[in-house]
Tab-separated table of C-alpha atoms and ligand atoms in Angstrom:
chain	number	residue	atom	x	y	z
A	30	MET	CA	15.434	-5.707	-18.911
A	31	VAL	CA	13.031	-8.249	-19.896
A	32	HIS	CA	11.819	-10.253	-17.284
A	33	PRO	CA	10.263	-13.341	-17.965
A	34	ILE	CA	6.116	-13.978	-16.778
A	35	GLU	CA	7.948	-17.502	-15.504
A	36	GLN	CA	10.067	-15.077	-12.881
A	37	ARG	CA	7.004	-14.543	-11.060
A	38	PRO	CA	5.851	-17.511	-9.773
A	39	GLY	CA	4.005	-15.543	-6.855
A	40	ALA	CA	4.362	-15.078	-3.020
A	41	GLN	CA	2.330	-17.911	-1.938
A	42	GLN	CA	5.020	-20.351	-1.392
A	43	TRP	CA	6.834	-17.867	0.416
A	44	VAL	CA	3.830	-16.665	2.825
A	45	PRO	CA	3.985	-18.954	6.385
A	46	GLU	CA	0.667	-20.450	7.744
A	47	ARG	CA	1.305	-19.915	10.977
A	48	GLY	CA	3.029	-17.482	13.204
A	49	GLY	CA	0.915	-13.971	12.454
A	50	LEU	CA	2.322	-11.214	11.861
A	51	ARG	CA	5.396	-11.521	13.236
A	52	ALA	CA	5.911	-15.142	10.772
A	53	LEU	CA	4.730	-12.601	8.288
A	54	ARG	CA	7.715	-9.797	8.750
A	55	THR	CA	10.546	-12.042	8.715
A	56	ALA	CA	9.810	-14.077	6.213
A	57	VAL	CA	8.954	-11.548	3.144
A	58	ALA	CA	12.401	-10.830	3.168
A	59	ASP	CA	13.375	-13.912	1.583
A	60	CYS	CA	10.281	-13.693	-1.327
A	61	ARG	CA	11.301	-14.297	-4.377
A	62	GLY	CA	7.900	-14.447	-5.741
A	63	CYS	CA	8.407	-12.092	-8.395
A	64	GLU	CA	11.692	-10.205	-9.565
A	65	LEU	CA	11.016	-6.816	-8.371
A	66	TRP	CA	13.157	-7.731	-4.963
A	67	GLN	CA	16.207	-7.757	-6.907
A	68	ASP	CA	17.342	-4.703	-7.333
A	69	ALA	CA	15.324	-3.354	-4.158
A	70	THR	CA	17.045	-2.663	-0.840
A	71	GLN	CA	15.119	-4.949	0.739
A	72	ALA	CA	11.419	-5.506	1.647
A	73	VAL	CA	9.357	-2.978	3.350
A	74	PHE	CA	6.684	-4.530	5.368
A	75	SER	CA	4.359	-2.978	7.358
A	76	GLU	CA	3.706	-0.404	10.334
A	77	GLY	CA	1.398	-1.261	12.934
A	78	ARG	CA	-0.865	-3.317	15.478
A	79	SER	CA	-2.097	-6.452	15.121
A	80	ASP	CA	-5.496	-4.794	16.928
A	81	ALA	CA	-6.204	-2.392	14.148
A	82	ARG	CA	-9.397	-1.662	13.551
A	83	MET	CA	-8.629	0.175	10.168
A	84	MET	CA	-5.743	-1.395	7.748
A	85	LEU	CA	-4.816	1.247	5.647
A	86	VAL	CA	-3.086	-0.118	1.858
A	87	GLY	CA	-0.796	1.729	-0.320
A	88	GLU	CA	1.369	1.356	-3.637
A	89	GLN	CA	4.406	0.268	-2.856
A	90	PRO	CA	7.182	1.479	-0.828
A	91	GLY	CA	9.219	4.504	-2.154
A	92	ASP	CA	12.851	5.668	-2.264
A	93	ARG	CA	12.973	6.972	1.150
A	94	GLU	CA	11.637	3.686	2.506
A	95	ASP	CA	12.870	1.347	0.627
A	96	ILE	CA	16.387	2.312	2.247
A	97	ALA	CA	14.810	2.961	5.757
A	98	GLY	CA	12.665	-0.532	5.386
A	99	GLU	CA	9.497	1.538	7.007
A	100	PRO	CA	6.260	2.104	4.960
A	101	PHE	CA	5.531	5.719	4.436
A	102	ILE	CA	7.884	7.800	5.946
A	103	GLY	CA	9.420	9.992	2.947
A	104	PRO	CA	7.003	12.778	0.736
A	105	ALA	CA	3.623	10.679	0.512
A	106	GLY	CA	3.875	9.443	3.987
A	107	ARG	CA	3.871	13.411	5.246
A	108	ARG	CA	0.941	14.173	3.181
A	109	LEU	CA	-0.522	11.138	4.733
A	110	ASP	CA	0.224	12.329	8.292
A	111	ASP	CA	-1.615	15.706	7.637
A	112	ALA	CA	-5.240	13.692	6.357
A	113	LEU	CA	-5.236	11.352	8.593
A	114	GLU	CA	-4.607	14.360	11.750
A	115	ALA	CA	-7.314	16.428	9.913
A	116	ALA	CA	-9.528	13.771	10.141
A	117	GLY	CA	-8.896	12.877	13.687
A	118	LEU	CA	-7.234	9.245	12.807
A	119	ASP	CA	-4.239	8.227	15.320
A	120	ARG	CA	-1.434	6.857	12.975
A	121	ASN	CA	0.131	4.787	15.906
A	122	ARG	CA	-3.962	2.868	16.447
A	123	LEU	CA	-3.629	1.848	12.537
A	124	TYR	CA	-2.479	-1.024	10.293
A	125	LEU	CA	-0.205	0.471	7.566
A	126	THR	CA	0.833	-1.526	4.537
A	127	ASN	CA	1.677	-1.284	1.104
A	128	ALA	CA	0.054	-3.954	-1.998
A	129	VAL	CA	3.339	-4.845	-3.584
A	130	LYS	CA	6.615	-4.889	-0.549
A	131	HIS	CA	9.405	-4.020	-2.848
A	132	PHE	CA	10.467	-0.258	-4.284
A	133	ARG	CA	10.033	-0.383	-8.298
A	134	PHE	CA	11.701	2.105	-9.874
A	135	GLU	CA	14.341	3.464	-12.924
A	136	ARG	CA	17.519	4.584	-12.769
A	137	ARG	CA	18.322	8.135	-13.833
A	138	GLY	CA	21.753	8.747	-13.270
A	139	PRO	CA	22.233	8.481	-9.828
A	140	ARG	CA	18.606	9.037	-9.187
A	141	ARG	CA	16.076	5.982	-8.603
A	142	ILE	CA	12.995	7.184	-10.168
A	143	HIS	CA	9.638	5.598	-9.009
A	144	ASP	CA	8.048	3.018	-11.720
A	145	LYS	CA	4.409	1.772	-10.932
A	146	PRO	CA	4.335	-1.825	-10.158
A	147	ALA	CA	2.807	-3.527	-13.014
A	148	VAL	CA	0.158	-5.974	-12.732
A	149	GLY	CA	2.008	-9.377	-12.401
A	150	HIS	CA	3.883	-7.521	-9.477
A	151	ILE	CA	0.528	-6.787	-7.795
A	152	ASP	CA	-0.957	-9.761	-8.028
A	153	ALA	CA	2.302	-11.580	-7.312
A	154	CYS	CA	2.233	-9.878	-4.266
A	155	ARG	CA	-1.249	-9.992	-3.329
A	156	PRO	CA	-0.421	-13.242	-0.940
A	157	TRP	CA	1.344	-10.908	1.490
A	158	LEU	CA	-1.780	-8.688	1.695
A	159	ALA	CA	-3.845	-11.541	2.488
A	160	ALA	CA	-2.176	-12.710	5.214
A	161	GLU	CA	-2.189	-9.543	6.427
A	162	ILE	CA	-6.079	-9.243	6.181
A	163	ALA	CA	-6.492	-12.423	7.714
A	164	ALA	CA	-4.363	-11.766	10.669
A	165	VAL	CA	-4.800	-8.298	11.062
A	166	ALA	CA	-8.838	-8.816	10.774
A	167	PRO	CA	-9.406	-4.952	9.989
A	168	GLU	CA	-12.984	-3.703	10.781
A	169	VAL	CA	-12.110	-1.136	7.365
A	170	ILE	CA	-9.717	-1.333	4.648
A	171	VAL	CA	-8.719	1.955	3.048
A	172	ALA	CA	-7.099	1.110	-0.170
A	173	MET	CA	-5.708	4.873	-1.624
A	174	GLY	CA	-4.836	4.607	-5.241
A	175	THR	CA	-5.658	2.161	-7.970
A	176	THR	CA	-2.711	-0.429	-7.565
A	177	ALA	CA	-4.381	-0.741	-3.308
A	178	ALA	CA	-7.523	-1.077	-5.023
A	179	ARG	CA	-6.324	-3.892	-7.355
A	180	SER	CA	-4.970	-5.588	-4.436
A	181	VAL	CA	-7.943	-4.959	-2.218
A	182	LEU	CA	-10.559	-5.864	-4.524
A	183	GLY	CA	-9.455	-8.037	-7.252
A	184	ARG	CA	-10.463	-5.826	-10.170
A	185	ASN	CA	-9.214	-2.615	-11.732
A	186	VAL	CA	-11.128	0.308	-10.569
A	187	ARG	CA	-11.145	4.137	-11.528
A	188	ILE	CA	-10.958	6.226	-8.046
A	189	GLY	CA	-13.383	9.006	-9.161
A	190	GLU	CA	-16.083	6.196	-9.827
A	191	ALA	CA	-15.594	4.299	-6.551
A	192	ARG	CA	-14.855	6.592	-3.981
A	193	GLY	CA	-17.676	7.594	-1.105
A	194	THR	CA	-19.292	3.777	-1.353
A	195	VAL	CA	-17.951	0.952	0.746
A	196	LEU	CA	-16.977	-1.733	-1.170
A	197	GLU	CA	-16.200	-5.316	0.119
A	198	SER	CA	-12.297	-6.904	-0.113
A	199	SER	CA	-12.290	-9.800	-2.816
A	200	ASP	CA	-10.500	-12.083	0.129
A	201	ALA	CA	-12.813	-14.272	1.347
A	202	SER	CA	-13.006	-11.993	4.893
A	203	ALA	CA	-15.064	-9.601	2.083
A	204	THR	CA	-13.957	-6.641	4.350
A	205	PRO	CA	-15.747	-3.586	4.318
A	206	THR	CA	-13.347	-1.115	1.833
A	207	VAL	CA	-12.966	2.235	1.172
A	208	VAL	CA	-11.373	3.567	-2.150
A	209	THR	CA	-9.568	6.665	-2.177
A	210	ALA	CA	-6.313	8.552	-3.992
A	211	HIS	CA	-3.050	8.106	-3.523
A	212	PRO	CA	-1.580	10.450	-0.881
A	213	SER	CA	1.733	10.994	-3.622
A	214	SER	CA	-1.320	12.103	-6.025
A	215	LEU	CA	-2.182	14.656	-3.956
A	216	LEU	CA	1.462	16.440	-4.057
A	217	ARG	CA	1.677	16.306	-7.698
A	218	ILE	CA	-1.764	18.773	-8.336
A	219	PRO	CA	0.221	21.889	-9.542
A	220	ASP	CA	-2.650	24.399	-8.967
A	221	HIS	CA	-3.203	25.090	-5.296
A	222	ALA	CA	-6.592	25.415	-5.121
A	223	ALA	CA	-6.973	22.060	-6.318
A	224	ARG	CA	-4.701	20.777	-4.603
A	225	GLU	CA	-6.500	21.825	-1.394
A	226	THR	CA	-9.876	20.595	-2.758
A	227	ALA	CA	-8.415	16.872	-3.925
A	228	PHE	CA	-6.710	16.908	0.154
A	229	ARG	CA	-10.022	17.651	1.404
A	230	ALA	CA	-11.684	15.409	-0.475
A	231	PHE	CA	-9.107	12.486	0.465
A	232	VAL	CA	-9.267	13.725	4.344
A	233	ASP	CA	-13.597	13.157	3.702
A	234	ASP	CA	-12.731	9.112	2.387
A	235	LEU	CA	-10.700	8.470	5.436
A	236	ARG	CA	-14.030	10.090	7.554
A	237	LEU	CA	-15.830	7.166	6.050
A	238	ALA	CA	-13.748	4.550	6.737
A	239	ALA	CA	-13.547	6.176	10.186
A	240	GLU	CA	-17.659	5.807	10.436
A	241	VAL	CA	-17.370	2.339	9.349
A	242	THR	CA	-15.320	1.219	12.406
A	243	ALA	CA	-17.850	3.574	14.637
A	244	GLU	CA	-20.893	1.597	13.328
B	16	URA	N1	3.621	5.672	-1.166
B	16	URA	C1	3.328	4.185	-0.551
B	16	URA	O1	2.170	3.611	-1.435
B	16	URA	N2	3.488	3.720	0.084
B	16	URA	C2	4.841	4.418	0.584
B	16	URA	O2	5.159	3.374	2.144
B	16	URA	C3	4.887	5.337	0.758
B	16	URA	C4	4.607	5.935	-0.347
B	17	SF4	FE1	8.181	-10.775	-3.365
B	17	SF4	FE2	5.662	-8.785	-3.608
B	17	SF4	FE3	8.585	-8.055	-3.675
B	17	SF4	FE4	7.463	-9.316	-5.553
B	17	SF4	S1	7.062	-7.312	-5.029
B	17	SF4	S2	8.866	-10.903	-4.353
B	17	SF4	S3	5.896	-10.119	-4.421
B	17	SF4	S4	7.150	-9.409	-1.483
């Protein structure tokens, strides 16, 4: 299916200016900022507290998240939980969200296969994330994967080059931002030792972010 660009006005006109996270969570259900709402079950907003000091940003909801309406509850979420535990972070104290709020997928028979959001989807959905950053005002953002990094930093970065340093979000808040791999990329590495190394690097990035909030 071809979706012409005029079907992507961007989310801004659906984003309420007042009412904080509660208003955002309600309003996102009606967003028509791009065409991804059409095939998804529902918009998946965030999990977590408005007073969180750390905000974690993923890519988009997966199959399980799309059905349940909650972020990071599937396989990538479990890997994330392992890493949070290894880094000594409590998921209940964080704010967890995604760069894109609707699940993009391809149908293959009865299965729905994850499809990476296009740049146009990331940019269309960005007003939601910008509003979340404004509402939560985290001390640090962790952008997990290239989609999150593009949304938070407003430009394309390579994970390998960006990780290990503290960057700044491109919105007015210029929030300190740590870029890292996406937790689902950790699941796809076939070699056991390489997978463990990648997991440890991910945990190190979470620790770096934790240090920023401790300063
Ligand atoms: N992957 C993501 O990026 N976000 C989720 O919520 C689940 C899987
Ligand atoms: Fe709106 Fe984002 Fe969903 Fe597109 S993906 S319809 S911009 S909430």
